[in-house]
Short mmCIF file of C-alpha atoms in Angstrom, two decimals:
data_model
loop_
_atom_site.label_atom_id
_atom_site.label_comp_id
_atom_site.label_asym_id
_atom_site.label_seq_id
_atom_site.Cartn_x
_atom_site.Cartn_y
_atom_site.Cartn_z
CA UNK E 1 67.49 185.41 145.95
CA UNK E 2 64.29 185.29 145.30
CA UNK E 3 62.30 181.78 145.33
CA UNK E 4 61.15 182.33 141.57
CA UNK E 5 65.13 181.96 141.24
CA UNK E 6 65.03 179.22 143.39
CA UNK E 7 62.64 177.14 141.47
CA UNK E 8 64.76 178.44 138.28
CA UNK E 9 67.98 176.64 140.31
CA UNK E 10 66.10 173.40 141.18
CA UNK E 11 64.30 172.90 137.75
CA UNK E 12 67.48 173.12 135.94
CA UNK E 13 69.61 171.69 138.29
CA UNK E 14 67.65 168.13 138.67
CA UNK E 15 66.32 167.94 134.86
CA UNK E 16 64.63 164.62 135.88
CA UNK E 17 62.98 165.08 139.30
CA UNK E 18 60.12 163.43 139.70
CA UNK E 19 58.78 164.93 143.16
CA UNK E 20 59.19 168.95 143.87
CA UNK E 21 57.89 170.35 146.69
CA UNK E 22 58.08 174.10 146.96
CA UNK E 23 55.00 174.26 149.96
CA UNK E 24 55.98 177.26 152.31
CA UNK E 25 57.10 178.80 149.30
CA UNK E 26 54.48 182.21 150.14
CA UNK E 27 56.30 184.59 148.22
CA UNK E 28 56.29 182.14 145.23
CA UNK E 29 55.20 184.21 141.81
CA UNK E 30 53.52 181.93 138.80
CA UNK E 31 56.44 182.88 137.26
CA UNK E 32 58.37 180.62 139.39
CA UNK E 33 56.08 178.01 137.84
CA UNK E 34 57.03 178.72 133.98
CA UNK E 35 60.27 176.39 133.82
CA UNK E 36 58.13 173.59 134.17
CA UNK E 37 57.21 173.68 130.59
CA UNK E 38 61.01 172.49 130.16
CA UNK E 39 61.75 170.60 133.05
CA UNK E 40 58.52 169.33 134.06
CA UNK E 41 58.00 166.35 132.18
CA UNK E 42 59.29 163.73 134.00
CA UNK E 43 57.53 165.02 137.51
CA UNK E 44 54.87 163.26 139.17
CA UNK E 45 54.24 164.99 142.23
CA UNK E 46 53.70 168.30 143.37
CA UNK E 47 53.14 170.11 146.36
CA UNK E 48 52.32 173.90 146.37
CA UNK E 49 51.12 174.16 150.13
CA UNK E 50 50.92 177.44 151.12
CA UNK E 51 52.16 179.33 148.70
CA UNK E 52 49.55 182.51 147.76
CA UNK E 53 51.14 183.84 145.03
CA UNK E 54 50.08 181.22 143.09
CA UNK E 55 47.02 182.00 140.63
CA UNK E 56 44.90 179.96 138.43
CA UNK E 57 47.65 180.86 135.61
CA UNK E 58 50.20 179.11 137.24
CA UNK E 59 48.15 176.08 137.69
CA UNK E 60 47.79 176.29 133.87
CA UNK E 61 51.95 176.23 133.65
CA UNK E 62 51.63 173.18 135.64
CA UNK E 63 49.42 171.82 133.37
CA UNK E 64 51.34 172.33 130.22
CA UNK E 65 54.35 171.40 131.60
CA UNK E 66 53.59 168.36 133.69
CA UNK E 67 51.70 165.61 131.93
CA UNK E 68 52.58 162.85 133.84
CA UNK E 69 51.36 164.50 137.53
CA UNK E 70 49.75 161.98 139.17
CA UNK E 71 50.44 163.98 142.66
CA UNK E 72 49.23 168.28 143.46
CA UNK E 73 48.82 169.26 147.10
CA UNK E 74 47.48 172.78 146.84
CA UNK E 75 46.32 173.62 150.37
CA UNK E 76 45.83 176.92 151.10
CA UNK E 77 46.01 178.17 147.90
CA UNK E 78 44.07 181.19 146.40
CA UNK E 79 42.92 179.11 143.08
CA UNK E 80 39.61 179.11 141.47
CA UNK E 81 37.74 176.65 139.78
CA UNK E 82 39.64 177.68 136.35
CA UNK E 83 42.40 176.87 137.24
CA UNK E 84 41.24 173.39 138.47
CA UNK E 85 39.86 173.19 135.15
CA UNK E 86 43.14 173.99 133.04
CA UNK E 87 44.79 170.85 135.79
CA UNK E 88 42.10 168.52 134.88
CA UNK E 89 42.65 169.71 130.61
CA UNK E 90 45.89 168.35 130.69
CA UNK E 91 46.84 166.32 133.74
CA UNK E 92 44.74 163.46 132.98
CA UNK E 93 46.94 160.89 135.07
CA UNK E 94 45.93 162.85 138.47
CA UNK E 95 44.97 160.58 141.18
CA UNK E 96 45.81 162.67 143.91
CA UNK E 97 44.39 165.68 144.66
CA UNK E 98 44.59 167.97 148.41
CA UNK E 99 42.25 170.81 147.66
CA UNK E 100 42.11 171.62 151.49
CA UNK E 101 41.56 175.21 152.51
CA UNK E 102 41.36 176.35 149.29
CA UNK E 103 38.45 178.65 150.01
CA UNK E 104 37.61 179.76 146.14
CA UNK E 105 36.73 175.97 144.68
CA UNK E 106 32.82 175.39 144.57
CA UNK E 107 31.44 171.72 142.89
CA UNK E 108 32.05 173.28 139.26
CA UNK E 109 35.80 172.82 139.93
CA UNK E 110 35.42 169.16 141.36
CA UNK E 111 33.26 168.19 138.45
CA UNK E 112 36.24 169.22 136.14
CA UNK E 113 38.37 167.12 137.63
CA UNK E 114 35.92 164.18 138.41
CA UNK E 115 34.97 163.99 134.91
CA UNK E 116 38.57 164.87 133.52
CA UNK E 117 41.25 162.81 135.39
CA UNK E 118 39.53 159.12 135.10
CA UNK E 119 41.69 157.97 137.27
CA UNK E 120 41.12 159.83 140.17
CA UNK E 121 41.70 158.07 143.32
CA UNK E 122 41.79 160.92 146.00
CA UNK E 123 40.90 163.48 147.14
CA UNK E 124 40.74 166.21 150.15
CA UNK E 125 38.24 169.09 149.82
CA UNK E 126 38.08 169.38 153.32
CA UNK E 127 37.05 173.33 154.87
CA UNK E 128 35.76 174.10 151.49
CA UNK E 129 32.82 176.03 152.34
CA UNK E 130 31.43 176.78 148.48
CA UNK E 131 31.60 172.97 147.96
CA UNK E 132 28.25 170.91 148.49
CA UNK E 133 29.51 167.83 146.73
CA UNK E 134 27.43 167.57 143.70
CA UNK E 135 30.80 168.23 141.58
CA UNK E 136 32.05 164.54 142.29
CA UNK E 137 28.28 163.85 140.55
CA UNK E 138 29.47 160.65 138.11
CA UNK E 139 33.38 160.17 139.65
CA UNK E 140 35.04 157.25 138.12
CA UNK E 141 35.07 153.95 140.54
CA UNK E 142 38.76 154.71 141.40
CA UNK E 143 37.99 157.42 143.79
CA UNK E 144 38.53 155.63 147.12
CA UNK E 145 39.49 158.26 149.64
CA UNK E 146 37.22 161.70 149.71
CA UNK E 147 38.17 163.70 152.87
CA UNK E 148 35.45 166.41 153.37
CA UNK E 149 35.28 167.46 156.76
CA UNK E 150 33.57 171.02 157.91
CA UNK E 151 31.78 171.50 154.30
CA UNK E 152 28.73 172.57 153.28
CA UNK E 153 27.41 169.63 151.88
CA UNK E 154 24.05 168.43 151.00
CA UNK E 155 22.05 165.34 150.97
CA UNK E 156 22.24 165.16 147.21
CA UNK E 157 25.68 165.91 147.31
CA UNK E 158 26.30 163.01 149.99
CA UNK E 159 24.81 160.89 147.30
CA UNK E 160 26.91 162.32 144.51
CA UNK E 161 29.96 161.36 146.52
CA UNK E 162 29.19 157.43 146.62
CA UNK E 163 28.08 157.73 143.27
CA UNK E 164 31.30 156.29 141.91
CA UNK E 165 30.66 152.65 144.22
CA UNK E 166 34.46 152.40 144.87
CA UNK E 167 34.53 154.38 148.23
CA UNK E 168 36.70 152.68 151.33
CA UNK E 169 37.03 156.51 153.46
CA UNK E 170 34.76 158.76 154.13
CA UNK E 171 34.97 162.19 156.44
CA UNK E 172 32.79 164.21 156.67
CA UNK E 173 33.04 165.38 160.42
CA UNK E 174 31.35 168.44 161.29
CA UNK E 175 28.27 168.53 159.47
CA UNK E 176 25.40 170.23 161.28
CA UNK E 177 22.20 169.32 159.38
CA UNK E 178 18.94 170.95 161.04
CA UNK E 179 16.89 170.38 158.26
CA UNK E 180 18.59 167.28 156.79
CA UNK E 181 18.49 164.60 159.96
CA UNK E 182 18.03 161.94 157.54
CA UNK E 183 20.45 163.14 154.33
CA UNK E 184 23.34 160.58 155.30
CA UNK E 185 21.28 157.56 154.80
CA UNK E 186 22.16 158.04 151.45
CA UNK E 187 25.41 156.58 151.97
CA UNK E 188 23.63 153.19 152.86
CA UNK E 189 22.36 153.16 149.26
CA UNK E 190 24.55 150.75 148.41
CA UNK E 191 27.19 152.29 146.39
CA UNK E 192 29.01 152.63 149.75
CA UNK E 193 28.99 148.85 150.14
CA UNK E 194 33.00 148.81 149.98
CA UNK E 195 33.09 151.44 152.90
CA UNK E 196 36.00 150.55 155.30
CA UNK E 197 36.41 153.80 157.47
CA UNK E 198 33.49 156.52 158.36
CA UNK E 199 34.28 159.70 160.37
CA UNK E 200 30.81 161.21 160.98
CA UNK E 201 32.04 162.78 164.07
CA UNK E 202 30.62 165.90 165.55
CA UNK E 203 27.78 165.04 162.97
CA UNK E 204 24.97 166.26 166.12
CA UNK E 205 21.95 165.76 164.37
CA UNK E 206 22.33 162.65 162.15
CA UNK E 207 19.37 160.33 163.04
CA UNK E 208 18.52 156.59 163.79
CA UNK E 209 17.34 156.18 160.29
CA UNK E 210 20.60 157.42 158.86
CA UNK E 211 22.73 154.90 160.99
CA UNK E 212 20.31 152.18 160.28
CA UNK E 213 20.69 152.57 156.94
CA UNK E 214 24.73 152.93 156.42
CA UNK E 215 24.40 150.01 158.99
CA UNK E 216 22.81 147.41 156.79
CA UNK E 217 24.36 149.01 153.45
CA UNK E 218 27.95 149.10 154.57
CA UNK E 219 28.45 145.92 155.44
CA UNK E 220 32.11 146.00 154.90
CA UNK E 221 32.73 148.99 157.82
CA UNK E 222 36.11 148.41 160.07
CA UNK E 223 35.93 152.06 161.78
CA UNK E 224 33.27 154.29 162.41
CA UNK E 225 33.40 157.64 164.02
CA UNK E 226 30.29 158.80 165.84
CA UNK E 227 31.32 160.88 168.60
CA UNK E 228 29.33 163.60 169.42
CA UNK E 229 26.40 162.25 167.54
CA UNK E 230 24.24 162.95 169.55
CA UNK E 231 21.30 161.82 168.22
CA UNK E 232 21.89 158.88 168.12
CA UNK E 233 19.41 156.10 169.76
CA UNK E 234 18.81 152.77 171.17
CA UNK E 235 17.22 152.06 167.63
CA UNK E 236 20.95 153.26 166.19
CA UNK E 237 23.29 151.62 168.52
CA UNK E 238 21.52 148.32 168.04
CA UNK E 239 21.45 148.10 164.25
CA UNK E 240 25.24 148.97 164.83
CA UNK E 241 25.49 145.65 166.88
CA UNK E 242 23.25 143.52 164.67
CA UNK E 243 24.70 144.13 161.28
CA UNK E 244 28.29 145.97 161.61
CA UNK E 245 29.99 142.38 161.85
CA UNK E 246 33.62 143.79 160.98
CA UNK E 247 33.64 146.14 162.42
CA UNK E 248 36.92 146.62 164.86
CA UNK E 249 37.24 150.22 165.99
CA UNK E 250 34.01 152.40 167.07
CA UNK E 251 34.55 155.65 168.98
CA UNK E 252 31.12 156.79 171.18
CA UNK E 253 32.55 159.29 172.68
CA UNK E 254 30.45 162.01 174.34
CA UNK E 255 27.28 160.52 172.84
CA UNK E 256 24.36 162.18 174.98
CA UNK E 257 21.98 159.12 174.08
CA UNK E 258 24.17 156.07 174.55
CA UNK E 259 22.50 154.16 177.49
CA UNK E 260 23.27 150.69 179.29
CA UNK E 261 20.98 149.49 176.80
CA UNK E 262 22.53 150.84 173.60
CA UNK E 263 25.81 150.10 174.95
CA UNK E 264 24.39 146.16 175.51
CA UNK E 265 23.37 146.00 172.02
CA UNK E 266 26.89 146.94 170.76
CA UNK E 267 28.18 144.31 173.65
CA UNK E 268 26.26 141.34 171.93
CA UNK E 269 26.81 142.34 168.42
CA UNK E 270 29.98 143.69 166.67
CA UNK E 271 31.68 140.45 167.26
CA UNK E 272 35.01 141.70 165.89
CA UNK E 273 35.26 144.43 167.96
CA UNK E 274 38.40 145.52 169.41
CA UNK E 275 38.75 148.66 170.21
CA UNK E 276 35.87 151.63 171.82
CA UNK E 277 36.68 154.41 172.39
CA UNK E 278 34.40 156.08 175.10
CA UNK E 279 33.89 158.55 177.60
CA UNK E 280 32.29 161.33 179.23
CA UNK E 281 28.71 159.24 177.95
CA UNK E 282 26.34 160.45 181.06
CA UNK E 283 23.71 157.89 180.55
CA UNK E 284 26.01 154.80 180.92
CA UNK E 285 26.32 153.64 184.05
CA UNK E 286 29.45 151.67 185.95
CA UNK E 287 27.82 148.55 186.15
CA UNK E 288 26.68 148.41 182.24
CA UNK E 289 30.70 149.07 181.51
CA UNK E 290 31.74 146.35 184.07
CA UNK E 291 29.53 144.22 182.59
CA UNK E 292 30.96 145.13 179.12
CA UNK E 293 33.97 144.54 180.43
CA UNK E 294 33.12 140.59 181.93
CA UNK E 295 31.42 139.33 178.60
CA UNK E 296 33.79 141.17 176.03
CA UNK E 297 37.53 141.02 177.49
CA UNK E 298 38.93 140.97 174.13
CA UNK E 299 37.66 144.47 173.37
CA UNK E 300 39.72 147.16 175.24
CA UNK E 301 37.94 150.24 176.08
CA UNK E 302 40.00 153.75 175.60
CA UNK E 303 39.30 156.58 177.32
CA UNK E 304 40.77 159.04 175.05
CA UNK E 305 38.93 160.90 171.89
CA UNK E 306 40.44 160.33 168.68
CA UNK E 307 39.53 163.45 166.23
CA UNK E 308 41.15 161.88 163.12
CA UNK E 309 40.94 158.31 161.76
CA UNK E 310 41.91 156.67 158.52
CA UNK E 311 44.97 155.97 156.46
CA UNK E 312 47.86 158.51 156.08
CA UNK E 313 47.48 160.80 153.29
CA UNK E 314 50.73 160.49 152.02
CA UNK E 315 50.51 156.46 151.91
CA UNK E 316 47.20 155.69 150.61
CA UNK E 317 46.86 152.17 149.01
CA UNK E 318 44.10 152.38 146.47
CA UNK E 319 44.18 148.66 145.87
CA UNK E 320 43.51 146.83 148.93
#
């Protein structure tokens, strides 16, 4: 049987499912996709993960046939921005969108759907090398969660991302700026001010005047990621202590510049602190984590390094 039949047998089977997942489904023709049109109006979520056979004509089947989605996973899949275009057209209730891997998407796609789906709450565009972020230029204040780790992005499309002012996560781990030390400071514009979770990790080159800045204009931070940030400073760590005052979880691991000083400033500030997550930091010595240790009991100290943060995917609460 093959699994254009098998969609055939589940579409007509369950006239009124709401969720269909068909990821793994590699094989999967957009033909499989074309009983939709009858049996697709009820569903609100999708999830085509993985399956390559799927063009930017079957993402236009999914748009005629599904105007109530509020749910597509396509990771890994060979679309274009067209067909992100023909989703955003008709799907006007998305709010979730996992766009991860999908190697063909550049901003033109993400400004279809940005500008197109005003409800858009979501979204993962992570390993999306075309993308530089300039697409989410003008996103609706809904947009909560953008996951954009190991992208190309710019500084103007850092500030294209906040633009909307209803942000709480934020990855984008792995950027490696050497001509833009200073391009995340844009996120301490203040349309970040509802920030609640930052993964800048493995961001090497990201400056003092960047964390200053995202310091004092996200004053609502809980976790931050910075491992591997190398450059980092005394300057940086204590403008984390003196203004990051909810701040609970901060991981430092394998910072090259943390020192008993920087690591002092973060003792006497962050008074909510209660979890750091640090190791293999050269410059700190025992007696400056001893001493940690004596004046800030309540904050346990964890050796391990934590590559992802944040809420689960498949939970997100957009109204917290």
């Amino acid at each position: 049987m093959s699994q254009a039949d098998v969609s055939y047998r589940i579409l007509t089977r369950f006239q009124r499912l709401e969720y269909l997942s068909l990821s793994g489904c590699i094989e999967l023709p957009d033909s499989g996709l074309t009983y939709l049109k009858n049996y697709g109006s009820r569903l609100k979520t999708l999830c085509l993960d993985c399956c390559f056979g799927i063009t930017d004509y079957g993402l236009s089947l999914v748009g005629n046939g599904c105007p109530s989605l509020t749910v597509i996973s396509l990771y890994r899949c060979n679309i274009t921005d067209a067909g992100l275009e023909a989703l955003a057209n008709t799907c006007w209730s998305l709010r979730h969108v996992n766009l991860a891997y999908c190697p063909l998407i550049s901003d033109s796609g993400l400004r279809a759907l940005s500008q197109g789906c005003c409800q858009l709450g979501a979204i993962k565009i992570s390993n999306c090398r075309a993308v530089s972020g300039v697409g989410l230029r003008g996103c609706s204040s809904t947009l909560v969660y953008v996951d954009a780790e190991s992208c190309n992005l710019e500084p103007e499309g850092i500030m294209a991302i906040v633009s909307g002012g209803g942000l709480k996560f934020l990855n984008i781990a792995g950027l490696s700026w050497l001509n833009f030390r200073d391009g995340l400071a844009e996120i301490g514009n203040g349309f970040a001010a509802r920030l609640k979770i930052l993964n800048l990790r493995m961001c090497r080159t990201i400056s003092d005047a960047s964390i200053v800045a995202i310091a004092k204009g996200c004053p609502q931070l809980q976790e931050w990621n910075l491992a591997l940030c190398h450059e980092v400073r005394f300057s940086g760590w204590a403008s984390v202590g003196l203004n990051c005052h909810n701040l609970k979880k901060l991981h430092v691991n394998r910072c090259r510049n943390l020192c008993d000083q920087g690591l002092q400033a973060l003792r006497d500030g962050c008074k909510r602190l209660s979890v750091l997550y640090m190791n293999r930091n050269c410059r700190i010595s025992d007696t400056a984590v001893e001493l940690f240790k004596l004046y800030r009991g309540n904050v346990e100290i964890k050796v391990e390094e934590v590559m992802s943060i944040g809420p689960d995917w498949d939970s997100l609460e957009y109204d917290e």
